[in-house]
Coordinates of C-alpha atoms in Angstrom, one line a residue:
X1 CA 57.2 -93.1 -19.5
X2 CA 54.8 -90.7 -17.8
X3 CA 51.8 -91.3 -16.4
X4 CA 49.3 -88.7 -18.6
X5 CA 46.1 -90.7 -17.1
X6 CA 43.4 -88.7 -15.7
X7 CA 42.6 -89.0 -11.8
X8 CA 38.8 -89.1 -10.6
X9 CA 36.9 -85.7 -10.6
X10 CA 37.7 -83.3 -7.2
X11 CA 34.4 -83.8 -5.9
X12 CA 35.0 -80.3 -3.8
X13 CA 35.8 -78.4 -7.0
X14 CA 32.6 -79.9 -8.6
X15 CA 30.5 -79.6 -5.7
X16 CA 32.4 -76.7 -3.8
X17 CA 33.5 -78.0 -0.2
X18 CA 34.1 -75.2 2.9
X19 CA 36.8 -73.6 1.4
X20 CA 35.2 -72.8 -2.3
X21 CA 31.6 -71.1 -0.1
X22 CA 34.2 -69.1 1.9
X23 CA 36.4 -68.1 -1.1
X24 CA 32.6 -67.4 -3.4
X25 CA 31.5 -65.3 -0.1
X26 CA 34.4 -62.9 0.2
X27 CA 34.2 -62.7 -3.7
X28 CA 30.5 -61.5 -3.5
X29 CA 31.2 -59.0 -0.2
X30 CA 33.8 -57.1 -2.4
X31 CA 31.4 -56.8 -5.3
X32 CA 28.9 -55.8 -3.3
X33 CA 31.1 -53.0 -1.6
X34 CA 32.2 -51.6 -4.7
X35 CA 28.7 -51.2 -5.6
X36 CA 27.8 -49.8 -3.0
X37 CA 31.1 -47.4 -3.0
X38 CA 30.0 -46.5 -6.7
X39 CA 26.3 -45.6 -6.2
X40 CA 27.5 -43.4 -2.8
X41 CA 30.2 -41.7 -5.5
X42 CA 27.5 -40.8 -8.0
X43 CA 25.2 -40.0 -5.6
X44 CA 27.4 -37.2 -4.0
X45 CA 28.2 -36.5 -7.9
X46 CA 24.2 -35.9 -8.3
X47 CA 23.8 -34.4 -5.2
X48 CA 25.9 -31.9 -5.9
X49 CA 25.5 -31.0 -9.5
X50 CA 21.8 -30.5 -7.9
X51 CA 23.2 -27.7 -5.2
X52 CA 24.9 -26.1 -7.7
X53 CA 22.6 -25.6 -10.9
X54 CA 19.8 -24.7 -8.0
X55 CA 22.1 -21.9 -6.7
X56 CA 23.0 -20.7 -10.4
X57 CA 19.2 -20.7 -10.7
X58 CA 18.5 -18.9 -7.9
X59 CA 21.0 -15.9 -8.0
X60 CA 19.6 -16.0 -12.1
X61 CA 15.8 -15.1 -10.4
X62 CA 17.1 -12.9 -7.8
X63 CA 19.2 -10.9 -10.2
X64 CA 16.0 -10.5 -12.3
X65 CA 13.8 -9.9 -9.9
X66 CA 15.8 -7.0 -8.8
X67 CA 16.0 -5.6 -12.0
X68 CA 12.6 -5.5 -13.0
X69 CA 11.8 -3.8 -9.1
X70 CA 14.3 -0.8 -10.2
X71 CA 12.5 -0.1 -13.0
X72 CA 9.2 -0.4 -11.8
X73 CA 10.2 1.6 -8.6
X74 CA 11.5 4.1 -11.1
X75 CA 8.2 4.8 -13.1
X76 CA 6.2 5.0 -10.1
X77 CA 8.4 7.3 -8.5
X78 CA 8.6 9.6 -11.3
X79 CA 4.9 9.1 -12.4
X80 CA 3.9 9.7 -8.5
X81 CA 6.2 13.2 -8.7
X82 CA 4.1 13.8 -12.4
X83 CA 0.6 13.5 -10.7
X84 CA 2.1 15.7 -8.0
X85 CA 3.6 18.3 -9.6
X86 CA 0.2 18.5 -11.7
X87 CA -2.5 18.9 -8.9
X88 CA -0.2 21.9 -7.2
X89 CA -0.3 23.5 -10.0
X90 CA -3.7 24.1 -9.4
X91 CA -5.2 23.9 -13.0
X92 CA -8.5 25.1 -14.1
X93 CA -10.4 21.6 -14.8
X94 CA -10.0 17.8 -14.7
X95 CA -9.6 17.8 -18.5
X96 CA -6.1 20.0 -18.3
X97 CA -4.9 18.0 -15.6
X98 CA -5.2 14.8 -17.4
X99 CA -3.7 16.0 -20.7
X100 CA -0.3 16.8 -18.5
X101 CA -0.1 13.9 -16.8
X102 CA -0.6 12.2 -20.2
X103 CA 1.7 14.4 -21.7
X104 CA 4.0 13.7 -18.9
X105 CA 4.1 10.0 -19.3
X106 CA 4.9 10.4 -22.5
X107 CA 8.3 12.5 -22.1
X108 CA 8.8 9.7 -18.7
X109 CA 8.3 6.8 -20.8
X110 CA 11.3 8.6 -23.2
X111 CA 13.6 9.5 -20.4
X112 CA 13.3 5.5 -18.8
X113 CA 13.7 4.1 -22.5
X114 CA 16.8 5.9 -22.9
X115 CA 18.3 5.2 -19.3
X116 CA 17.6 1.8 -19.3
X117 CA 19.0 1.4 -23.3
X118 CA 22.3 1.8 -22.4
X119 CA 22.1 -1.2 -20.4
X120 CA 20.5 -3.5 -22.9
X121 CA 17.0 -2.9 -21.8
X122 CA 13.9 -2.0 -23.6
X123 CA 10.9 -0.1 -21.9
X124 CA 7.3 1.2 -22.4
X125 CA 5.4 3.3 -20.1
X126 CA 1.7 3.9 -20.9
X127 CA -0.9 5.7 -19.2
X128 CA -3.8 3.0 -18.5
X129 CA -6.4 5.2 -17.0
X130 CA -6.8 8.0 -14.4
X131 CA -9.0 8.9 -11.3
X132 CA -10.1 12.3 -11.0
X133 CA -10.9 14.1 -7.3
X134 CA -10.0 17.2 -5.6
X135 CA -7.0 18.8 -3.5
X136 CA -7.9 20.8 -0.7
X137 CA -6.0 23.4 0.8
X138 CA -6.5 26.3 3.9
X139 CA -5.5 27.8 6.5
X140 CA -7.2 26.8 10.0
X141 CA -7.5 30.3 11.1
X142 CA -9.6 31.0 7.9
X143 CA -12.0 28.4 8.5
X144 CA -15.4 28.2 10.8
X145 CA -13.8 27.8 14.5
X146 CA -16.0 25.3 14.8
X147 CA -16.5 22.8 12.2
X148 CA -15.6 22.7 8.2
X149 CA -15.9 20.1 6.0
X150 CA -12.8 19.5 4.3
X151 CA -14.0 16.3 2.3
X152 CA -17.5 15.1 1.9
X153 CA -18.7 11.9 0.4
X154 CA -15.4 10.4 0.0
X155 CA -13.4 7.0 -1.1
X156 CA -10.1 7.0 -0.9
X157 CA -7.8 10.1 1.1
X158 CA -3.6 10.3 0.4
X159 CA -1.4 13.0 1.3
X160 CA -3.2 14.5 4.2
X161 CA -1.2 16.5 6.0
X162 CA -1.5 19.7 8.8
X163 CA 1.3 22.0 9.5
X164 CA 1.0 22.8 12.7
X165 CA 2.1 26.1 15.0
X166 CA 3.2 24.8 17.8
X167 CA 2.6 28.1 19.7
X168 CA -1.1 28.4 18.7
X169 CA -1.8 24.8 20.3
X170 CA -4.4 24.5 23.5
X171 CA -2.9 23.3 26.4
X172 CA -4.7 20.5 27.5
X173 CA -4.2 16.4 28.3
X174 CA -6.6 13.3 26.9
X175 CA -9.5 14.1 29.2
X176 CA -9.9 17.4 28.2
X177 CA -8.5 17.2 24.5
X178 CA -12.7 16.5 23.4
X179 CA -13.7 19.8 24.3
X180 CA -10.7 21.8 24.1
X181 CA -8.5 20.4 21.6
X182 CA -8.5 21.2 17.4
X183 CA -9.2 17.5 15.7
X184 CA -10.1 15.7 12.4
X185 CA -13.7 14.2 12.7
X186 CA -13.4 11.4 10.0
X187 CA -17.1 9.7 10.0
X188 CA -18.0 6.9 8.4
X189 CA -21.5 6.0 6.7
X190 CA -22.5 3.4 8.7
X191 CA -22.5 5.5 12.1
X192 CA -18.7 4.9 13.1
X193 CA -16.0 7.9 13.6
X194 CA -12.7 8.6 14.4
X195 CA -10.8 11.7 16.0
X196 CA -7.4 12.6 15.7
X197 CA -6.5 15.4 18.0
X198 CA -3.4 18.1 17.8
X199 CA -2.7 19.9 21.1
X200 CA 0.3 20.9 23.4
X201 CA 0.7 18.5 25.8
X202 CA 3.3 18.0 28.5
X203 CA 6.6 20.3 28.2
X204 CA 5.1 21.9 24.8
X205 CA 5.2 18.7 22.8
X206 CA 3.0 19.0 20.0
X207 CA 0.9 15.5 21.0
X208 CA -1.7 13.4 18.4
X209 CA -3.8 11.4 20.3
X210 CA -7.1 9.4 18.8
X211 CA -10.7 8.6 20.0
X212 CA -13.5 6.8 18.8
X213 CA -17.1 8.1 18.2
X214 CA -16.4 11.2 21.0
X215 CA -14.7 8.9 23.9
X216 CA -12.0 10.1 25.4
X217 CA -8.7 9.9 23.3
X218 CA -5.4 7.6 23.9
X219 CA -2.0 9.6 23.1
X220 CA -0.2 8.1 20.2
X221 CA 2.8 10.1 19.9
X222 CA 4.6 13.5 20.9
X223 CA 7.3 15.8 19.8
X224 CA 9.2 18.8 21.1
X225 CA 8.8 21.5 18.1
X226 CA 12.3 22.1 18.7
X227 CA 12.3 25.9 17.7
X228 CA 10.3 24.7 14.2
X229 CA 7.4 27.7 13.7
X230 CA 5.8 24.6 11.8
X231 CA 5.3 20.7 12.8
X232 CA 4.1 18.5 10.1
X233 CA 1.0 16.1 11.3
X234 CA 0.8 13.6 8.2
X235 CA -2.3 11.9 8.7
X236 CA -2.4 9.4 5.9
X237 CA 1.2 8.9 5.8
X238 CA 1.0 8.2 10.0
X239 CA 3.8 10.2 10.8
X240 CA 4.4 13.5 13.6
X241 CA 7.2 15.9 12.1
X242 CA 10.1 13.4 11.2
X243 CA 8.9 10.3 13.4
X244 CA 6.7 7.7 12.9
X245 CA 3.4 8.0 14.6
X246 CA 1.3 4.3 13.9
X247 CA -2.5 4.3 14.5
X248 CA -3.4 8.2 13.5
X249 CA -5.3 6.7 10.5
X250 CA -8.1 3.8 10.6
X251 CA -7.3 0.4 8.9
X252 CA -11.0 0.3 7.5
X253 CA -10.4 3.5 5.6
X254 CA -7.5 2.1 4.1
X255 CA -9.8 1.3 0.6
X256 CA -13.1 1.5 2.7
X257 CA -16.5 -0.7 1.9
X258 CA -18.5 2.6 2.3
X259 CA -17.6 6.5 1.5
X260 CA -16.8 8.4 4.7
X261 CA -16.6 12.5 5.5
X262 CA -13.5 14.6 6.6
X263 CA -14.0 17.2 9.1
X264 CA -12.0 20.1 11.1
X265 CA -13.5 20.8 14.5
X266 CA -12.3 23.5 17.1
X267 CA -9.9 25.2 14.2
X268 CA -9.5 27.8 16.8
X269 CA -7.5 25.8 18.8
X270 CA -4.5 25.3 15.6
X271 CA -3.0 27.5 13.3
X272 CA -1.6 26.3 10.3
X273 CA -2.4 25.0 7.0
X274 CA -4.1 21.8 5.8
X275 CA -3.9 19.6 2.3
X276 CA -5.2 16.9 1.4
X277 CA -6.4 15.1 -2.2
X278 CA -9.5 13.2 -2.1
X279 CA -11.5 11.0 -4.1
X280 CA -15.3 11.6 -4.3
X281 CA -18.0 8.3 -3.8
X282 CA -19.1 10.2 -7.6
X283 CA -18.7 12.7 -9.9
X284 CA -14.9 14.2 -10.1
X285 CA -15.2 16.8 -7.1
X286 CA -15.6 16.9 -3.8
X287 CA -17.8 18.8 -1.7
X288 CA -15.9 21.0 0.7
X289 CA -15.9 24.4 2.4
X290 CA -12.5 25.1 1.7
X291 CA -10.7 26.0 -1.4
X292 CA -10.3 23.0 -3.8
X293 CA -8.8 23.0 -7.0
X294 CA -9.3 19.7 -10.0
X295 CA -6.9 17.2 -9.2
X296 CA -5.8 13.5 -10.7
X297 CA -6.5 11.1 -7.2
X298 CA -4.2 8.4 -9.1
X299 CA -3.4 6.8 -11.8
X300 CA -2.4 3.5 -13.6
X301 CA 0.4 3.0 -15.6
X302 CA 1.2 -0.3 -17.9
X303 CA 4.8 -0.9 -17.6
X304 CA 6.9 -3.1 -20.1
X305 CA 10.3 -4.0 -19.9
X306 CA 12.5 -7.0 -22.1
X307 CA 16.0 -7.8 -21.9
X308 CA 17.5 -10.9 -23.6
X309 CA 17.1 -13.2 -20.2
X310 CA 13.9 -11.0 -18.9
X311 CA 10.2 -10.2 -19.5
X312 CA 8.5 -8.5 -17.7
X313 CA 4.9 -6.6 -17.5
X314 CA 2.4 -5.3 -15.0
X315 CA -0.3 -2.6 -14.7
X316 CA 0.7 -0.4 -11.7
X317 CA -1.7 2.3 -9.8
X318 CA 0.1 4.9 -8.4
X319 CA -1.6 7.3 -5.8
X320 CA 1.3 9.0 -3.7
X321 CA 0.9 9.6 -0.1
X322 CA -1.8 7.6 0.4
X323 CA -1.9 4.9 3.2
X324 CA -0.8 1.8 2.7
X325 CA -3.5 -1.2 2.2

């Protein structure tokens, strides 16, 4: 008959002996590397959904972003064109020139609501408000030879520019540009002035140079007229015929603290014509000895524009040609 009797307990099963702490170790490294081997897998998992809804998001602003700078590039462009077209018309009063440009918002804010329809968009131009001033224009050899004031008493200056003969230029260098050269006095309120001077200096080049309060001036830039019977000195917009020219006009009458006065001196020393548009410290003209006609400084426009995935809004002032701030 078998033997079916129960032997005494295994005290190393109950109690675990050398071989049961190695076997319960190994068992408790491999758990712990497949946790360990999990948490890295969803944490690449994570880390990557992360990358890629940031990226999504990303191109989603940028996209928008770009659209809503095209259309806000296009209704300053074509208001800044409007406010243009207006003042060279050279209207009888303020009062006319406002109506047009309101008018011409109007027929703007139809031409950008049907453009931008066709691509899902709705916009809204409206004109916010307007700044009235003056545009000046004349020819240097019609003014005093000495001095004129083109602008008295003034804010704010854009699209400034003197077409220059080349031919009727002085001859001259920095040291003697002061007494001999034609230049833009631009003085301040407080005492301060600048001078931009315009003469022919080495080889013919038509040469800007600048000064402060009378001191001799430093030569900024220079061009060859190139067989041109006109070269375009753009004062506000810091540019010499088709080149860049940095430094022609001061940083503190960029949007001034105080009002400041233009001035030609030594027009006998140019031919050419002048323009500029000015806005006065008061009242809607300025003070000048040249011919001026009622002008619309600048404007601002309130601009709307809604897609399904975009809203966007802003008030924008448009003043073309003037220096940037």
């Amino acid at each position: 008959m078998a033997d079916v009797s129960l032997g005494p307990p295994d005290r190393d099963r109950l109690f675990g002996g050398d071989g049961a702490r190695e076997a319960d170790r190994a068992q408790l490294l491999l758990v712990a590397g497949l946790v360990m081997a999990v948490s890295l897998v969803t944490l690449v998992v994570l880390l990557n959904a992360t990358i890629y809804s940031e990226n999504v998001a990303t191109r989603g602003i940028e996209s928008a972003d770009g659209e809503a700078l095209e259309v806000r590039a296009t209704a300053v462009g074509g208001a800044g064109e409007l406010i243009g077209a207006t003042n060279r018309a050279g209207l009888a009063n303020h009062s006319e020139a406002n109506e047009r440009v309101e008018s011409g918002v109007e027929d703007l804010d139809a031409e950008i609501s049907r453009s931008y329809a066709e691509r899902g968009g709705v916009t809204h131009l409206n004109l916010s408000s307007v700044e009235n001033g003056s545009r000046v224009t004349g020819e240097l050899g019609a003014v005093d030879p000495n001095a004129s004031l083109l602008a008295g008493n003034v804010t704010r200056t854009r699209g400034f520019v003197i077409d220059v003969d080349p031919d009727s230029l002085n001859e001259t260098d920095p040291a003697g540009a002061v007494d001999d050269a034609f230049h833009v006095d631009l003085n301040d309120s407080t005492g301060g002035s600048r001078q931009v001077y315009v003469y022919d200096g080495t080889d013919g080049n038509v040469t800007v140079a600048v000064g402060e309060n009378g001191s001799e001036p430093t030569a900024l830039c220079e061009t060859p007229p190139d067989g041109r019977s006109r070269v375009a000195v753009d004062l506000t917009g810091e540019r010499l015929g088709d080149r860049p020219c940095p430094g022609i006009w001061p940083r503190s009458l960029v949007a001034p603290d105080d009002d400041y006065t233009v001035t030609l001196v030594n027009a006998s020393a140019a031919g050419g014509e002048v323009a500029a548009t000015a806005r006065p410290a008061s009242g809607d003209s300025v003070s000048t000895d040249l011919a001026a006609t009622a002008a619309v400084y600048e404007a601002t426009i309130e601009l709307r524009y809604r897609t399904a995935e975009l809203r966007f809004e802003t008030a924008v002032r448009v003043a073309p040609g003037e220096p940037d701030a």
